[in-house]
Amino acid sequence: MDSWSEKSASKNIGLRGFEIIDKAKQRLEDSCRGVVSCADILVFAARDATQILLNANYGYIEFNVESGRLDSKVSFKDQVDSSLPAPEDNLEQLKNLFLSKKDITVQDLVVLSGAHTFGQSHCSSIKDRIYPSISDTLNERYGYYLRTRCPQYVPFDGVVDLDARTPYKLDSVYYQNVKNLTALFFSDWSMLTGADTLPFVNE
Ligand code: HEM
Ligand SMILES: *[C@@H]1O[C@H](CO)[C@@H](O)[C@H](O)[C@H]1NC(C)=O
């Protein structure tokens, strides 16, 4: 991995599963060279993973995604740091990033954040919420639970589930977590603070 590439950006610390994309890309290159971009493979993989998870809980739901996005020939980590949100961002910062730069609506912001119903985070992304004290924006019991998962003085960066109640389900429990102050990131909590975002959290 090159030291200036997107993969090496600090905000991409949690990215994993590259081997899946690489494998699909290899097989496509073997049969039709230079036709399907990694960007498209990523979108298809996200669609398939989502459908598999939905099938397990809600029966068969089919949806389409768009294709035709090309890969860049270079990538720069500086662009990642300036265009991805941070877990400690407040609502104003999230809106600035999504609404102005990416043409995404307030509703999209709340809906997309629902992806935090699944997956894991490194402890380093949330330690400021539990040390030295448990944040007011966090359910106290949940805060103490997080301390057991993320001890303060350890030489490794552990991981914790984003959705403590149903970590492997694609469901709406994430939004219940947000309301219960048991969502993992400050950015998740911050959607309670907007008169324009709160109705979508409730919905
Ligand atoms: C609203 C602003 C967002 C912020 C601040 C944010 C922040 C984060 C952070 C800090 C992590 C954990 C990284 C780590 O420590 O390893 C994470 C994980 C994750 N995020 Fe977000 N995120 C946001 C929006 C999104 C969106 C829009 C999606 C997808 C539609 C998404 C999907 C995920 C998933 C699936 C994981 C878990 C990854 C894994 O298990 O490896 N997030 N997010
Ligand atoms: C709210 O958070 C507390 C503390 O973690 C937990 O015991 C409780 O089950 C949660 N309730 C809901 C409805 O999520």
Short mmCIF file of C-alpha atoms and ligand atoms in Angstrom, two decimals:
data_model
loop_
_atom_site.label_atom_id
_atom_site.label_comp_id
_atom_site.label_asym_id
_atom_site.label_seq_id
_atom_site.Cartn_x
_atom_site.Cartn_y
_atom_site.Cartn_z
CA MET A 1 0.00 0.00 0.00
CA ASP A 2 1.38 3.43 -0.97
CA SER A 3 1.80 5.94 1.84
CA TRP A 4 -0.17 8.63 -0.05
CA SER A 5 -3.07 6.41 -1.22
CA GLU A 6 -6.69 6.60 0.00
CA LYS A 7 -6.30 3.26 1.76
CA SER A 8 -3.64 4.75 4.02
CA ALA A 9 -5.78 7.71 5.19
CA SER A 10 -6.32 7.69 8.96
CA LYS A 11 -10.10 7.99 8.51
CA ASN A 12 -9.99 4.73 6.55
CA ILE A 13 -8.59 2.87 9.58
CA GLY A 14 -11.59 0.57 9.73
CA LEU A 15 -11.85 -0.40 6.09
CA ARG A 16 -11.62 -4.13 5.57
CA GLY A 17 -12.66 -6.81 3.13
CA PHE A 18 -10.42 -5.62 0.30
CA GLU A 19 -9.58 -9.27 -0.46
CA ILE A 20 -13.20 -9.86 -1.53
CA ILE A 21 -13.10 -7.00 -4.04
CA ASP A 22 -9.63 -8.04 -5.27
CA LYS A 23 -10.84 -11.59 -5.86
CA ALA A 24 -13.90 -10.47 -7.84
CA LYS A 25 -11.74 -8.05 -9.83
CA GLN A 26 -9.23 -10.83 -10.62
CA ARG A 27 -11.93 -13.14 -11.94
CA LEU A 28 -13.50 -10.41 -14.04
CA GLU A 29 -10.12 -9.42 -15.45
CA ASP A 30 -9.44 -13.07 -16.33
CA SER A 31 -12.61 -13.32 -18.41
CA CYS A 32 -13.05 -9.79 -19.78
CA ARG A 33 -10.09 -7.53 -19.35
CA GLY A 34 -10.45 -3.87 -18.44
CA VAL A 35 -14.26 -3.72 -18.52
CA VAL A 36 -15.63 -3.73 -14.94
CA SER A 37 -14.27 -1.12 -12.55
CA CYS A 38 -13.45 -1.76 -8.89
CA ALA A 39 -15.90 1.06 -8.09
CA ASP A 40 -18.73 -0.95 -9.69
CA ILE A 41 -17.62 -4.18 -8.02
CA LEU A 42 -17.76 -2.40 -4.67
CA VAL A 43 -21.33 -1.24 -5.34
CA PHE A 44 -22.45 -4.71 -6.44
CA ALA A 45 -20.81 -6.30 -3.40
CA ALA A 46 -22.57 -3.81 -1.11
CA ARG A 47 -25.88 -4.60 -2.83
CA ASP A 48 -25.39 -8.36 -2.47
CA ALA A 49 -24.29 -8.15 1.16
CA THR A 50 -27.30 -5.97 1.94
CA GLN A 51 -29.70 -8.35 0.18
CA ILE A 52 -28.27 -11.37 1.96
CA LEU A 53 -28.72 -9.67 5.32
CA LEU A 54 -32.24 -8.50 4.48
CA ASN A 55 -33.25 -11.97 3.27
CA ALA A 56 -32.32 -13.44 6.63
CA ASN A 57 -34.66 -11.09 8.48
CA TYR A 58 -37.30 -9.77 6.12
CA GLY A 59 -37.66 -12.26 3.26
CA TYR A 60 -36.66 -11.53 -0.30
CA ILE A 61 -36.24 -7.87 -1.16
CA GLU A 62 -34.66 -6.96 -4.48
CA PHE A 63 -33.25 -3.63 -5.50
CA ASN A 64 -31.04 -2.25 -8.21
CA VAL A 65 -27.92 -0.15 -8.06
CA GLU A 66 -26.31 1.97 -10.73
CA SER A 67 -23.15 0.99 -12.53
CA GLY A 68 -20.66 2.65 -14.87
CA ARG A 69 -18.49 4.49 -12.38
CA LEU A 70 -14.86 4.47 -13.48
CA ASP A 71 -11.84 3.94 -11.28
CA SER A 72 -9.32 6.69 -10.79
CA LYS A 73 -5.77 5.87 -11.80
CA VAL A 74 -4.38 7.54 -8.69
CA SER A 75 -5.67 8.24 -5.20
CA PHE A 76 -4.66 10.66 -2.48
CA LYS A 77 -5.19 10.27 1.25
CA ASP A 78 -5.61 14.03 1.73
CA GLN A 79 -8.86 13.87 -0.23
CA VAL A 80 -10.22 11.25 2.16
CA ASP A 81 -9.48 13.29 5.26
CA SER A 82 -11.28 16.32 3.87
CA SER A 83 -14.33 14.52 2.46
CA LEU A 84 -15.20 11.86 5.04
CA PRO A 85 -17.04 12.74 8.26
CA ALA A 86 -15.47 12.09 11.68
CA PRO A 87 -17.21 10.26 14.53
CA GLU A 88 -16.83 13.32 16.77
CA ASP A 89 -18.51 15.63 14.22
CA ASN A 90 -21.61 17.54 15.33
CA LEU A 91 -24.74 17.93 13.21
CA GLU A 92 -23.62 21.21 11.71
CA GLN A 93 -20.35 19.67 10.57
CA LEU A 94 -22.13 16.62 9.13
CA LYS A 95 -24.57 18.83 7.28
CA ASN A 96 -21.78 21.02 5.92
CA LEU A 97 -20.05 17.96 4.58
CA PHE A 98 -23.00 16.05 3.17
CA LEU A 99 -25.45 18.75 2.13
CA SER A 100 -23.19 21.27 0.49
CA LYS A 101 -20.48 19.13 -1.01
CA LYS A 102 -22.32 15.93 -1.85
CA ASP A 103 -25.82 17.08 -2.76
CA ILE A 104 -27.32 14.84 -0.11
CA THR A 105 -30.49 15.81 1.80
CA VAL A 106 -31.05 15.89 5.57
CA GLN A 107 -33.26 12.80 5.19
CA ASP A 108 -30.47 11.02 3.29
CA LEU A 109 -28.08 11.90 6.11
CA VAL A 110 -30.31 10.19 8.68
CA VAL A 111 -31.12 7.21 6.45
CA LEU A 112 -27.50 6.61 5.41
CA SER A 113 -26.38 6.73 9.03
CA GLY A 114 -28.68 3.74 9.55
CA ALA A 115 -25.82 1.68 8.09
CA HIS A 116 -24.48 1.83 11.64
CA THR A 117 -26.92 -0.96 12.46
CA PHE A 118 -24.13 -3.30 11.45
CA GLY A 119 -20.38 -3.70 11.75
CA GLN A 120 -17.69 -2.68 14.16
CA SER A 121 -15.54 0.23 15.20
CA HIS A 122 -12.08 0.53 16.65
CA CYS A 123 -11.99 1.66 20.27
CA SER A 124 -9.77 4.58 19.25
CA SER A 125 -12.76 6.08 17.41
CA ILE A 126 -14.85 6.37 20.61
CA LYS A 127 -12.43 6.57 23.54
CA ASP A 128 -13.02 10.30 23.96
CA ARG A 129 -16.67 9.48 24.83
CA ILE A 130 -15.81 7.20 27.77
CA TYR A 131 -12.52 8.62 29.15
CA PRO A 132 -11.76 10.42 31.38
CA SER A 133 -15.50 10.57 32.08
CA ILE A 134 -18.58 9.11 30.42
CA SER A 135 -20.13 11.69 28.12
CA ASP A 136 -23.53 13.19 28.95
CA THR A 137 -24.53 12.23 25.43
CA LEU A 138 -24.09 8.56 26.32
CA ASN A 139 -26.36 6.29 28.36
CA GLU A 140 -24.34 5.75 31.55
CA ARG A 141 -24.78 1.97 31.70
CA TYR A 142 -23.80 1.69 28.06
CA GLY A 143 -20.78 3.88 28.80
CA TYR A 144 -19.62 1.48 31.52
CA TYR A 145 -20.21 -1.44 29.17
CA LEU A 146 -18.05 0.27 26.53
CA ARG A 147 -15.29 0.72 29.12
CA THR A 148 -15.20 -3.06 29.58
CA ARG A 149 -14.86 -3.52 25.83
CA CYS A 150 -12.34 -0.70 25.45
CA PRO A 151 -10.02 -0.58 28.48
CA GLN A 152 -8.11 2.66 28.79
CA TYR A 153 -4.54 1.42 29.06
CA VAL A 154 -3.95 -1.42 26.64
CA PRO A 155 -1.32 -1.58 23.90
CA PHE A 156 -3.78 -2.67 21.18
CA ASP A 157 -6.78 -1.01 19.54
CA GLY A 158 -9.77 -3.28 20.22
CA VAL A 159 -13.09 -3.31 18.39
CA VAL A 160 -16.67 -2.86 19.50
CA ASP A 161 -20.02 -3.46 17.76
CA LEU A 162 -21.76 -0.41 16.32
CA ASP A 163 -25.19 -1.78 17.29
CA ALA A 164 -24.85 -3.47 20.69
CA ARG A 165 -28.36 -4.96 20.62
CA THR A 166 -28.51 -6.58 17.16
CA PRO A 167 -24.93 -6.36 15.85
CA TYR A 168 -25.42 -8.71 12.90
CA LYS A 169 -28.85 -7.56 11.74
CA LEU A 170 -29.79 -4.93 9.20
CA ASP A 171 -32.74 -3.51 11.08
CA SER A 172 -34.03 -0.25 12.58
CA VAL A 173 -32.70 -0.91 16.10
CA TYR A 174 -29.94 1.59 15.31
CA TYR A 175 -32.51 4.40 15.52
CA GLN A 176 -33.78 3.07 18.87
CA ASN A 177 -30.17 3.14 20.02
CA VAL A 178 -29.85 6.76 18.93
CA LYS A 179 -32.94 7.67 20.98
CA ASN A 180 -31.73 5.63 23.98
CA LEU A 181 -28.27 7.30 23.89
CA THR A 182 -26.77 3.89 23.14
CA ALA A 183 -25.54 4.63 19.62
CA LEU A 184 -21.75 4.42 19.42
CA PHE A 185 -20.65 7.70 17.86
CA PHE A 186 -21.22 11.32 18.84
CA SER A 187 -22.21 11.84 15.19
CA ASP A 188 -25.04 9.30 15.68
CA TRP A 189 -26.25 11.10 18.80
CA SER A 190 -26.08 14.47 17.07
CA MET A 191 -29.07 13.62 14.89
CA LEU A 192 -31.23 14.12 17.98
CA THR A 193 -30.16 17.76 18.09
CA GLY A 194 -31.76 18.97 14.85
CA ALA A 195 -35.41 19.93 14.41
CA ASP A 196 -34.93 18.79 10.81
CA THR A 197 -33.22 15.45 11.60
CA LEU A 198 -35.15 14.27 14.69
CA PRO A 199 -38.42 13.55 12.80
CA PHE A 200 -36.56 11.20 10.46
CA VAL A 201 -34.92 9.41 13.41
CA ASN A 202 -38.39 8.91 14.92
CA GLU A 203 -39.86 7.77 11.62
C1 HEM B 1 -22.79 10.24 9.25
C2 HEM B 1 -21.48 10.25 9.22
C3 HEM B 1 -20.65 9.02 9.49
C4 HEM B 1 -19.66 8.94 10.39
C5 HEM B 1 -19.13 10.06 11.27
C6 HEM B 1 -19.17 7.59 10.36
C7 HEM B 1 -18.13 7.11 11.15
C8 HEM B 1 -17.74 5.78 11.24
C9 HEM B 1 -16.67 5.30 12.06
C10 HEM B 1 -15.74 6.16 12.92
C11 HEM B 1 -16.62 3.94 11.94
C12 HEM B 1 -15.65 2.98 12.63
C13 HEM B 1 -14.26 3.09 12.04
C14 HEM B 1 -13.29 2.31 12.92
O1 HEM B 1 -12.93 2.81 13.99
O2 HEM B 1 -12.89 1.19 12.55
C15 HEM B 1 -17.69 3.57 11.04
C16 HEM B 1 -18.00 2.27 10.68
C17 HEM B 1 -18.94 1.94 9.75
N1 HEM B 1 -19.69 2.81 8.99
FE1 HEM B 1 -19.82 4.82 9.27
N2 HEM B 1 -19.87 6.85 9.45
C18 HEM B 1 -20.79 7.70 8.89
C19 HEM B 1 -21.68 7.36 7.88
C20 HEM B 1 -21.78 6.11 7.32
C21 HEM B 1 -22.53 5.81 6.12
C22 HEM B 1 -23.25 6.84 5.27
C23 HEM B 1 -22.40 4.47 5.91
C24 HEM B 1 -22.93 3.62 4.79
C25 HEM B 1 -24.07 3.92 4.13
C26 HEM B 1 -21.60 3.92 6.99
C27 HEM B 1 -21.32 2.59 7.18
C28 HEM B 1 -20.47 2.09 8.14
C29 HEM B 1 -20.25 0.66 8.37
C30 HEM B 1 -20.94 -0.51 7.66
C31 HEM B 1 -19.28 0.57 9.37
C32 HEM B 1 -18.70 -0.72 9.98
C33 HEM B 1 -17.52 -1.18 9.17
C34 HEM B 1 -16.96 -2.52 9.65
O3 HEM B 1 -17.61 -3.27 10.39
O4 HEM B 1 -15.82 -2.83 9.26
N3 HEM B 1 -21.23 4.96 7.82
N4 HEM B 1 -18.34 4.70 10.63
C1 LIG B 2 -31.24 1.41 26.65
O1 LIG B 2 -29.93 1.33 27.18
C2 LIG B 2 -29.77 0.53 28.33
C3 LIG B 2 -28.33 0.63 28.80
O2 LIG B 2 -27.42 0.09 27.92
C4 LIG B 2 -30.18 -0.90 28.02
O3 LIG B 2 -30.08 -1.71 29.20
C5 LIG B 2 -31.62 -0.92 27.48
O4 LIG B 2 -31.94 -2.23 27.06
C6 LIG B 2 -31.76 0.04 26.30
N1 LIG B 2 -33.14 0.10 25.88
C7 LIG B 2 -33.51 0.18 24.60
C8 LIG B 2 -34.97 0.24 24.32
O5 LIG B 2 -32.70 0.19 23.70
#
